[in-house]
Structure formats: structure tokens, C-alpha cells
Amino acid sequence: MRVTLFDYGAGNLHSLAKALALAPGVKVHVEEDPLRALDTDLLVLPGVGAFGAAVARLAPGAEKMRRALDDGLPCLGICLGMQLLFEGSDEGEGQGLGFFRGRVTRLTSKHVPHIGWNSVEEDTALRDEKPGTVYYAHSFVCRAQEPDVVVGWTTHEGDRFPASVRRGKVLGVQFHPEKSSAAGVRFVHAFLEEVGS
């Protein structure tokens, strides 16, 4: 399986690439061009950076990327990558891919950013793997307008928001599985197995 990390120039991709490469039969490729990133078996939108800057890097290929997702290209969006799957964000200008309806807004809790371990509630993201407690590092969250796409929830100081969203082979997670110890790596590998079968 060829897995492509789309690099929008913001974050350290090393730990994510390492977690992906541990899965049997997976070859990880990092690509800065959003159109060339679509030549893959699985697209990964990684989780570090600012919405506006990431959208600007995505813009030349956004329409084709959205069409590829609609046509069934498997995709894993992590933290910022999940937020890019939505329509827009209060964090920065520009349009997301709009694969999920809704907007990204700032956490309403007292302590922002939300950094640390928290549980995933009502988790139905994957058939056979429930990561339980996972690592978060974010100030903004997705507010999904379609409740049926939310496949996991979490709460930070009274602000309840989607921990994960999914439609078909497109999964977005607000947490960082690559920083969530062995359970997070198992979660990523279970998703690869699910969409690759």
C-alpha cells in the first residue's frame, strides 16, 4: 500500500511517517504538491500547522482532492488535517475541502490550548480498534453540521466536540494517534487495514 503524507510545510512529519511505516506492506511517501499527492492508495493530511497557511498550500489541488475523496480515495486527516476536511475555520482565511459540512471554531473552555491525554467517548470510528485515551494538542475544534458523521466525542472543560468524524473511507481525528503510544499506532494500522481490504 502506498501512503502519501501531504506536506503543507508546517509540521514535523517524522513521528507520523514512522508510525505509518510500521504497518506491514506500507510504503510512505511525502509530497508537497497537492495534485501529485493524489497518486496514492491512502492520502494523509497531517496535524501540525495553521489553517490559513495549510489551505493556501492545498488550494492548487483542492478541487481535484475533494473530487478524489468523493470518488472513494481513502484519507486520514489528523488534527489540522481533520479541520481541513471541513468548510472553513475561524483560525484563518480560505476554504477547506468541505467534505464534511461545518466550521472549525476556537475551543470555548477556559484553558486553551487543550494539550494532553483525554478519552474518546462513543467511539465507533473503526470496527476492531478503540484507542481509549489519546493525546490532543489543539486550540480549534470541528463543529459538524451532520451529526451522523461524528464517530467519537471528547470533552475539554465542558466543551464537547468531535474526536473523530467519518464518511466512507475518509476519517478525521482531532487527536494525534502518532503521539498516543501503542494504542494510537494500532488505531492507525487498523484504519489502513480496513480501507486497504
Short mmCIF file of C-alpha atoms in Angstrom, two decimals:
data_model
loop_
_atom_site.label_atom_id
_atom_site.label_comp_id
_atom_site.label_asym_id
_atom_site.label_seq_id
_atom_site.Cartn_x
_atom_site.Cartn_y
_atom_site.Cartn_z
CA MET A 1 0.00 0.00 0.00
CA ARG A 2 1.33 3.43 -0.99
CA VAL A 3 0.58 6.03 1.70
CA THR A 4 1.19 9.69 0.89
CA LEU A 5 1.63 12.39 3.50
CA PHE A 6 0.67 15.76 2.07
CA ASP A 7 3.26 18.19 3.41
CA TYR A 8 1.89 21.73 3.73
CA GLY A 9 5.17 22.89 5.19
CA ALA A 10 4.09 23.32 8.79
CA GLY A 11 4.94 20.40 10.97
CA ASN A 12 7.35 17.63 11.79
CA LEU A 13 6.15 14.60 9.85
CA HIS A 14 8.75 12.19 11.23
CA SER A 15 6.72 10.54 14.02
CA LEU A 16 3.66 10.16 11.79
CA ALA A 17 5.66 8.71 8.89
CA LYS A 18 7.35 6.30 11.31
CA ALA A 19 4.01 5.12 12.76
CA LEU A 20 2.60 4.55 9.27
CA ALA A 21 5.71 2.76 8.01
CA LEU A 22 5.48 0.21 10.84
CA ALA A 23 2.37 -1.28 9.22
CA PRO A 24 3.08 -4.38 7.09
CA GLY A 25 3.34 -3.71 3.36
CA VAL A 26 3.13 0.09 3.66
CA LYS A 27 5.42 2.46 1.76
CA VAL A 28 5.27 6.07 2.97
CA HIS A 29 5.84 8.97 0.61
CA VAL A 30 5.91 12.68 1.49
CA GLU A 31 4.58 15.03 -1.19
CA GLU A 32 4.39 18.83 -1.27
CA ASP A 33 2.34 19.05 -4.47
CA PRO A 34 -1.40 18.56 -3.74
CA LEU A 35 -2.07 17.13 -7.20
CA ARG A 36 0.78 14.61 -7.10
CA ALA A 37 -0.32 13.65 -3.57
CA LEU A 38 -3.45 12.13 -5.10
CA ASP A 39 -1.42 9.41 -6.85
CA THR A 40 -1.68 7.13 -3.85
CA ASP A 41 -3.63 4.37 -2.14
CA LEU A 42 -4.16 6.46 1.01
CA LEU A 43 -3.84 10.22 1.48
CA VAL A 44 -2.83 11.51 4.92
CA LEU A 45 -3.41 15.13 5.93
CA PRO A 46 -1.10 15.60 8.93
CA GLY A 47 -1.81 17.51 12.07
CA VAL A 48 0.53 20.42 12.74
CA GLY A 49 0.23 23.98 11.48
CA ALA A 50 -2.20 26.83 10.91
CA PHE A 51 -5.41 26.53 8.88
CA GLY A 52 -4.85 29.55 6.61
CA ALA A 53 -1.32 28.57 5.60
CA ALA A 54 -2.30 24.93 5.02
CA VAL A 55 -5.30 25.92 2.88
CA ALA A 56 -3.06 28.16 0.76
CA ARG A 57 -0.74 25.21 0.06
CA LEU A 58 -3.74 23.00 -0.67
CA ALA A 59 -5.51 25.49 -2.97
CA PRO A 60 -3.97 24.47 -6.35
CA GLY A 61 -5.28 20.92 -5.91
CA ALA A 62 -8.28 21.44 -3.62
CA GLU A 63 -10.98 20.83 -6.23
CA LYS A 64 -9.36 17.62 -7.51
CA MET A 65 -8.63 16.46 -3.98
CA ARG A 66 -12.27 16.91 -2.98
CA ARG A 67 -13.36 15.04 -6.10
CA ALA A 68 -10.92 12.21 -5.33
CA LEU A 69 -12.34 11.88 -1.80
CA ASP A 70 -15.89 11.88 -3.19
CA ASP A 71 -14.81 9.13 -5.61
CA GLY A 72 -13.53 6.94 -2.77
CA LEU A 73 -9.86 7.79 -2.21
CA PRO A 74 -9.11 6.73 1.38
CA CYS A 75 -7.95 9.60 3.58
CA LEU A 76 -6.84 10.09 7.17
CA GLY A 77 -6.94 13.66 8.48
CA ILE A 78 -5.19 14.28 11.81
CA CYS A 79 -5.88 17.36 13.97
CA LEU A 80 -5.36 20.22 11.47
CA GLY A 81 -5.80 17.61 8.73
CA MET A 82 -9.26 16.80 10.10
CA GLN A 83 -10.08 20.51 10.19
CA LEU A 84 -9.09 20.85 6.51
CA LEU A 85 -11.84 18.34 5.66
CA PHE A 86 -14.44 20.90 6.85
CA GLU A 87 -15.70 24.03 5.09
CA GLY A 88 -13.76 26.75 6.88
CA SER A 89 -12.15 27.87 10.12
CA ASP A 90 -12.19 30.84 12.45
CA GLU A 91 -8.42 30.35 12.73
CA GLY A 92 -7.63 31.57 9.24
CA GLU A 93 -8.89 32.61 5.85
CA GLY A 94 -9.62 30.29 2.97
CA GLN A 95 -11.89 27.37 2.28
CA GLY A 96 -11.36 23.84 3.48
CA LEU A 97 -12.21 20.83 1.32
CA GLY A 98 -15.83 20.82 2.51
CA PHE A 99 -16.01 17.02 2.57
CA PHE A 100 -17.76 17.41 5.92
CA ARG A 101 -20.28 20.19 6.48
CA GLY A 102 -19.48 22.53 9.36
CA ARG A 103 -16.94 25.03 10.60
CA VAL A 104 -13.89 24.98 12.82
CA THR A 105 -14.13 27.25 15.87
CA ARG A 106 -11.96 28.05 18.88
CA LEU A 107 -12.44 25.94 22.00
CA THR A 108 -14.79 27.60 24.47
CA SER A 109 -13.03 26.16 27.51
CA LYS A 110 -11.05 28.32 29.95
CA HIS A 111 -7.67 26.71 29.30
CA VAL A 112 -6.62 26.85 25.64
CA PRO A 113 -4.81 25.16 24.01
CA HIS A 114 -6.03 21.74 25.06
CA ILE A 115 -2.82 19.74 25.45
CA GLY A 116 -2.64 16.30 26.97
CA TRP A 117 -4.43 12.99 27.31
CA ASN A 118 -8.20 12.64 27.05
CA SER A 119 -10.65 9.85 26.31
CA VAL A 120 -12.67 9.17 23.17
CA GLU A 121 -16.34 8.64 24.04
CA GLU A 122 -18.97 6.78 21.98
CA ASP A 123 -16.18 5.59 19.69
CA THR A 124 -17.39 3.86 16.50
CA ALA A 125 -14.67 5.10 14.13
CA LEU A 126 -13.25 1.63 13.45
CA ARG A 127 -14.69 -1.86 13.69
CA ASP A 128 -11.98 -3.53 15.74
CA GLU A 129 -9.83 -0.89 17.42
CA LYS A 130 -10.78 1.55 20.19
CA PRO A 131 -7.83 3.70 21.27
CA GLY A 132 -9.47 4.78 24.55
CA THR A 133 -7.26 7.55 25.89
CA VAL A 134 -5.35 9.59 23.30
CA TYR A 135 -3.15 12.68 23.02
CA TYR A 136 -4.52 16.07 21.98
CA ALA A 137 -2.74 19.35 21.14
CA HIS A 138 -5.10 21.97 19.68
CA SER A 139 -6.96 25.25 20.17
CA PHE A 140 -9.64 24.79 17.50
CA VAL A 141 -12.28 22.08 17.02
CA CYS A 142 -14.68 20.97 14.31
CA ARG A 143 -18.37 21.72 14.73
CA ALA A 144 -20.02 19.18 12.44
CA GLN A 145 -23.41 20.08 10.97
CA GLU A 146 -24.14 16.44 10.15
CA PRO A 147 -24.40 14.54 13.47
CA ASP A 148 -24.27 11.15 11.75
CA VAL A 149 -20.64 11.67 10.62
CA VAL A 150 -19.39 12.05 14.21
CA VAL A 151 -17.98 8.66 15.27
CA GLY A 152 -16.32 9.72 18.52
CA TRP A 153 -16.57 12.55 21.05
CA THR A 154 -14.39 14.13 23.69
CA THR A 155 -14.86 16.88 26.27
CA HIS A 156 -12.42 19.51 27.50
CA GLU A 157 -13.60 21.65 30.42
CA GLY A 158 -17.25 21.38 29.40
CA ASP A 159 -16.71 21.91 25.66
CA ARG A 160 -17.84 18.69 23.95
CA PHE A 161 -16.60 18.28 20.38
CA PRO A 162 -15.96 15.56 17.79
CA ALA A 163 -12.89 13.46 18.49
CA SER A 164 -13.44 11.75 15.14
CA VAL A 165 -15.60 12.00 12.03
CA ARG A 166 -16.02 9.52 9.24
CA ARG A 167 -17.82 9.01 5.96
CA GLY A 168 -16.86 6.01 3.86
CA LYS A 169 -13.09 5.72 3.67
CA VAL A 170 -12.43 9.27 4.91
CA LEU A 171 -11.62 9.52 8.62
CA GLY A 172 -10.71 12.65 10.54
CA VAL A 173 -9.38 12.58 14.11
CA GLN A 174 -8.81 15.61 16.34
CA PHE A 175 -6.24 13.71 18.41
CA HIS A 176 -2.73 12.68 17.41
CA PRO A 177 -2.59 8.87 17.10
CA GLU A 178 1.13 9.03 16.27
CA LYS A 179 1.71 10.59 19.74
CA SER A 180 -0.75 8.31 21.54
CA SER A 181 1.61 5.46 22.35
CA ALA A 182 1.00 1.89 21.17
CA ALA A 183 -2.80 2.30 21.15
CA GLY A 184 -2.54 5.18 18.69
CA VAL A 185 -0.27 3.23 16.35
CA ARG A 186 -2.67 0.26 16.49
CA PHE A 187 -5.53 2.63 15.62
CA VAL A 188 -3.69 3.90 12.52
CA HIS A 189 -2.79 0.37 11.42
CA ALA A 190 -6.39 -0.81 11.91
CA PHE A 191 -7.60 2.02 9.67
CA LEU A 192 -5.03 1.11 6.99
CA GLU A 193 -6.19 -2.49 7.14
CA GLU A 194 -9.85 -1.51 6.95
CA VAL A 195 -9.55 0.76 3.90
CA GLY A 196 -7.00 -1.47 2.19
CA SER A 197 -9.14 -4.60 2.23
#
